[in-house]
mmCIF file of C-alpha atoms in Angstrom:
data_model
loop_
_atom_site.group_PDB
_atom_site.id
_atom_site.type_symbol
_atom_site.label_atom_id
_atom_site.label_comp_id
_atom_site.label_asym_id
_atom_site.label_seq_id
_atom_site.Cartn_x
_atom_site.Cartn_y
_atom_site.Cartn_z
ATOM 1 C CA UNK A 335 141.817 -33.352 1.681
ATOM 2 C CA UNK A 336 142.779 -31.863 5.133
ATOM 3 C CA UNK A 337 143.875 -34.961 7.403
ATOM 4 C CA UNK A 338 141.091 -33.547 10.297
ATOM 5 C CA UNK A 339 138.301 -33.802 7.382
ATOM 6 C CA UNK A 340 139.697 -37.084 6.475
ATOM 7 C CA UNK A 341 139.165 -38.436 9.600
ATOM 8 C CA UNK A 342 136.066 -37.229 9.782
ATOM 9 C CA UNK A 343 134.544 -38.408 7.348
ATOM 10 C CA UNK A 344 135.759 -41.963 8.794
ATOM 11 C CA UNK A 345 134.493 -41.606 11.856
ATOM 12 C CA UNK A 346 131.328 -41.416 10.085
ATOM 13 C CA UNK A 347 131.438 -43.571 8.446
ATOM 14 C CA UNK A 348 132.533 -45.763 11.497
ATOM 15 C CA UNK A 349 129.926 -45.371 13.442
ATOM 16 C CA UNK A 350 126.983 -45.804 10.641
ATOM 17 C CA UNK A 351 128.700 -49.461 10.614
ATOM 18 C CA UNK A 352 128.121 -50.096 14.192
ATOM 19 C CA UNK A 353 125.019 -48.240 14.618
ATOM 20 C CA UNK A 354 123.520 -50.870 11.590
ATOM 21 C CA UNK A 355 125.110 -53.491 13.521
ATOM 22 C CA UNK A 356 123.157 -52.321 16.439
ATOM 23 C CA UNK A 357 120.013 -52.308 14.871
ATOM 24 C CA UNK A 358 120.940 -56.448 13.318
ATOM 25 C CA UNK A 359 121.516 -57.566 16.857
ATOM 26 C CA UNK A 360 118.458 -56.262 18.316
ATOM 27 C CA UNK A 361 116.792 -58.200 15.318
ATOM 28 C CA UNK A 362 118.346 -60.849 16.210
ATOM 29 C CA UNK A 363 117.525 -60.824 19.681
ATOM 30 C CA UNK A 364 113.450 -60.792 18.408
ATOM 31 C CA UNK A 365 114.247 -63.507 15.994
ATOM 32 C CA UNK A 366 115.667 -65.648 18.917
ATOM 33 C CA UNK A 367 112.982 -64.386 21.566
ATOM 34 C CA UNK A 368 109.924 -66.119 18.808
ATOM 35 C CA UNK A 369 111.682 -69.515 19.467
ATOM 36 C CA UNK A 370 112.354 -69.274 23.251
ATOM 37 C CA UNK A 371 108.962 -67.477 23.465
ATOM 38 C CA UNK A 372 107.310 -70.495 21.500
ATOM 39 C CA UNK A 373 109.650 -73.209 23.279
ATOM 40 C CA UNK A 374 108.284 -72.076 26.539
ATOM 41 C CA UNK A 375 104.968 -71.458 25.711
ATOM 42 C CA UNK A 376 105.172 -67.731 26.733
ATOM 43 C CA UNK A 377 102.458 -66.723 24.657
ATOM 44 C CA UNK A 378 102.408 -62.616 26.325
ATOM 45 C CA UNK A 379 106.532 -62.664 25.263
ATOM 46 C CA UNK A 380 105.472 -62.627 21.562
ATOM 47 C CA UNK A 381 103.895 -59.270 21.819
ATOM 48 C CA UNK A 382 107.764 -58.571 21.960
ATOM 49 C CA UNK A 383 108.034 -60.014 19.046
ATOM 50 C CA UNK A 384 105.126 -59.909 16.768
ATOM 51 C CA UNK A 385 103.232 -56.144 15.751
ATOM 52 C CA UNK A 386 99.749 -56.576 16.632
ATOM 53 C CA UNK A 387 98.719 -56.371 13.159
ATOM 54 C CA UNK A 388 101.767 -59.036 12.137
ATOM 55 C CA UNK A 389 100.720 -61.269 9.279
ATOM 56 C CA UNK A 390 102.236 -64.551 8.128
ATOM 57 C CA UNK A 391 102.464 -67.270 5.942
ATOM 58 C CA UNK A 392 103.334 -71.105 7.285
ATOM 59 C CA UNK A 393 103.291 -73.364 3.921
ATOM 60 C CA UNK A 394 101.375 -76.397 5.740
ATOM 61 C CA UNK A 395 99.229 -74.256 8.310
ATOM 62 C CA UNK A 396 98.187 -71.408 6.172
ATOM 63 C CA UNK A 397 97.943 -67.746 6.226
ATOM 64 C CA UNK A 398 97.483 -65.691 9.596
ATOM 65 C CA UNK A 399 96.273 -61.879 9.371
ATOM 66 C CA UNK A 400 97.065 -60.796 13.123
ATOM 67 C CA UNK A 401 99.320 -61.986 15.919
ATOM 68 C CA UNK A 402 96.417 -62.787 17.942
ATOM 69 C CA UNK A 403 95.558 -65.660 14.745
ATOM 70 C CA UNK A 404 99.099 -66.401 15.014
ATOM 71 C CA UNK A 405 99.449 -66.842 18.392
ATOM 72 C CA UNK A 406 95.975 -69.118 18.235
ATOM 73 C CA UNK A 407 97.477 -71.294 15.739
ATOM 74 C CA UNK A 408 100.665 -71.877 18.025
ATOM 75 C CA UNK A 409 98.912 -72.232 21.236
ATOM 76 C CA UNK A 410 96.890 -74.993 19.100
ATOM 77 C CA UNK A 411 99.451 -76.953 17.373
ATOM 78 C CA UNK A 412 101.959 -76.989 20.054
ATOM 79 C CA UNK A 413 99.072 -78.372 22.723
ATOM 80 C CA UNK A 414 99.487 -81.475 20.505
ATOM 81 C CA UNK A 415 103.206 -81.764 21.132
ATOM 82 C CA UNK A 416 105.555 -82.299 24.059
ATOM 83 C CA UNK A 417 108.740 -80.812 24.471
ATOM 84 C CA UNK A 418 110.095 -78.200 21.648
ATOM 85 C CA UNK A 419 113.197 -76.709 20.808
ATOM 86 C CA UNK A 420 113.209 -74.318 17.704
ATOM 87 C CA UNK A 421 116.706 -73.260 16.987
ATOM 88 C CA UNK A 422 118.339 -70.691 14.150
ATOM 89 C CA UNK A 423 121.132 -69.795 12.227
ATOM 90 C CA UNK A 424 122.504 -68.257 9.646
ATOM 91 C CA UNK A 425 121.110 -64.910 9.949
ATOM 92 C CA UNK A 426 120.798 -62.626 7.790
ATOM 93 C CA UNK A 427 119.973 -59.030 8.371
ATOM 94 C CA UNK A 428 119.438 -55.906 5.851
ATOM 95 C CA UNK A 429 117.991 -52.767 7.605
ATOM 96 C CA UNK A 430 117.478 -49.394 5.736
ATOM 97 C CA UNK A 431 116.350 -46.648 8.252
ATOM 98 C CA UNK A 432 112.892 -47.841 10.106
ATOM 99 C CA UNK A 433 112.318 -51.308 7.944
ATOM 100 C CA UNK A 434 114.481 -54.539 7.685
ATOM 101 C CA UNK A 435 114.389 -58.100 6.209
ATOM 102 C CA UNK A 436 115.572 -61.458 7.594
ATOM 103 C CA UNK A 437 115.882 -64.544 6.642
ATOM 104 C CA UNK A 438 117.500 -67.558 9.150
ATOM 105 C CA UNK A 439 117.889 -71.419 8.928
ATOM 106 C CA UNK A 440 115.797 -73.200 11.619
ATOM 107 C CA UNK A 441 115.541 -76.814 12.833
ATOM 108 C CA UNK A 442 112.710 -76.940 15.020
ATOM 109 C CA UNK A 443 112.259 -80.609 16.736
ATOM 110 C CA UNK A 444 109.179 -81.947 18.516
ATOM 111 C CA UNK A 445 108.842 -84.288 21.392
ATOM 112 C CA UNK A 446 105.690 -86.137 20.420
ATOM 113 C CA UNK A 447 102.993 -86.644 23.910
ATOM 114 C CA UNK A 448 101.378 -90.089 24.108
ATOM 115 C CA UNK A 449 101.932 -93.146 22.158
ATOM 116 C CA UNK A 450 104.005 -91.131 20.466
ATOM 117 C CA UNK A 451 106.443 -89.686 23.568
ATOM 118 C CA UNK A 452 109.418 -91.614 22.154
ATOM 119 C CA UNK A 453 109.610 -90.125 19.066
ATOM 120 C CA UNK A 454 110.519 -87.112 17.186
ATOM 121 C CA UNK A 455 109.383 -85.169 14.432
ATOM 122 C CA UNK A 456 112.193 -82.893 13.196
ATOM 123 C CA UNK A 457 111.407 -80.031 10.561
ATOM 124 C CA UNK A 458 114.316 -77.826 9.134
ATOM 125 C CA UNK A 459 113.425 -74.540 7.115
ATOM 126 C CA UNK A 460 114.061 -70.788 6.565
ATOM 127 C CA UNK A 461 112.263 -68.268 8.384
ATOM 128 C CA UNK A 462 112.103 -64.851 6.085
ATOM 129 C CA UNK A 463 110.738 -61.665 7.708
ATOM 130 C CA UNK A 464 109.848 -58.580 7.354
ATOM 131 C CA UNK A 465 110.458 -56.061 10.040
ATOM 132 C CA UNK A 466 109.640 -52.464 10.887
ATOM 133 C CA UNK A 467 110.707 -50.286 14.277
ATOM 134 C CA UNK A 468 108.099 -49.022 15.835
ATOM 135 C CA UNK A 469 108.073 -47.180 19.525
ATOM 136 C CA UNK A 470 108.077 -50.239 21.254
ATOM 137 C CA UNK A 471 110.886 -51.328 19.131
ATOM 138 C CA UNK A 472 111.666 -54.355 15.909
ATOM 139 C CA UNK A 473 108.896 -55.967 15.950
ATOM 140 C CA UNK A 474 107.918 -59.018 13.149
ATOM 141 C CA UNK A 475 105.388 -57.342 10.528
ATOM 142 C CA UNK A 476 105.092 -60.165 7.699
ATOM 143 C CA UNK A 477 106.687 -63.896 8.417
ATOM 144 C CA UNK A 478 106.781 -66.322 5.733
ATOM 145 C CA UNK A 479 108.069 -70.141 6.541
ATOM 146 C CA UNK A 480 110.020 -72.430 4.130
ATOM 147 C CA UNK A 481 110.011 -75.999 4.952
ATOM 148 C CA UNK A 482 112.748 -77.659 3.607
ATOM 149 C CA UNK A 483 112.026 -80.737 4.953
ATOM 150 C CA UNK A 484 110.536 -82.871 7.879
ATOM 151 C CA UNK A 485 111.269 -86.134 9.240
ATOM 152 C CA UNK A 486 109.812 -88.163 11.772
ATOM 153 C CA UNK A 487 106.216 -88.736 13.164
ATOM 154 C CA UNK A 488 104.592 -87.380 16.354
ATOM 155 C CA UNK A 489 100.971 -88.342 15.587
ATOM 156 C CA UNK A 490 99.772 -84.754 13.996
ATOM 157 C CA UNK A 491 98.532 -86.315 11.302
ATOM 158 C CA UNK A 492 96.056 -88.188 13.001
ATOM 159 C CA UNK A 493 94.478 -85.262 15.124
#
């Protein structure tokens, strides 16, 4: 094979890899923006994370058929919590054209309110997502939360 052709093929393979890495990084930012929006109670920021027609299954909270339903649930649930911190790690992202799958570990810390203000409820789990590249950017179109363990009590069962 002529040296120029081999170099061209190598550069082409490298370009695809870099392009994929850039798309993965964009998706990682979407995943992180989700946690930041929840912790800051910035519901409008979820427009940059969830597609309007996004669906979700949060095992203990139920099924949700749109971004609006999900945001309503977040508002109601997190109003019963004080400060929260959602942390994500071990991100695994697979991009295929304008579709992607992602999974990441979750640790979410919820501080109680009122008589529970000194208490903490911690959830360990994994988010499993399907995403699509839409004209406005990558958006989650389906999210599942698999809770692996939870510890603590901030009085959520009393509500």
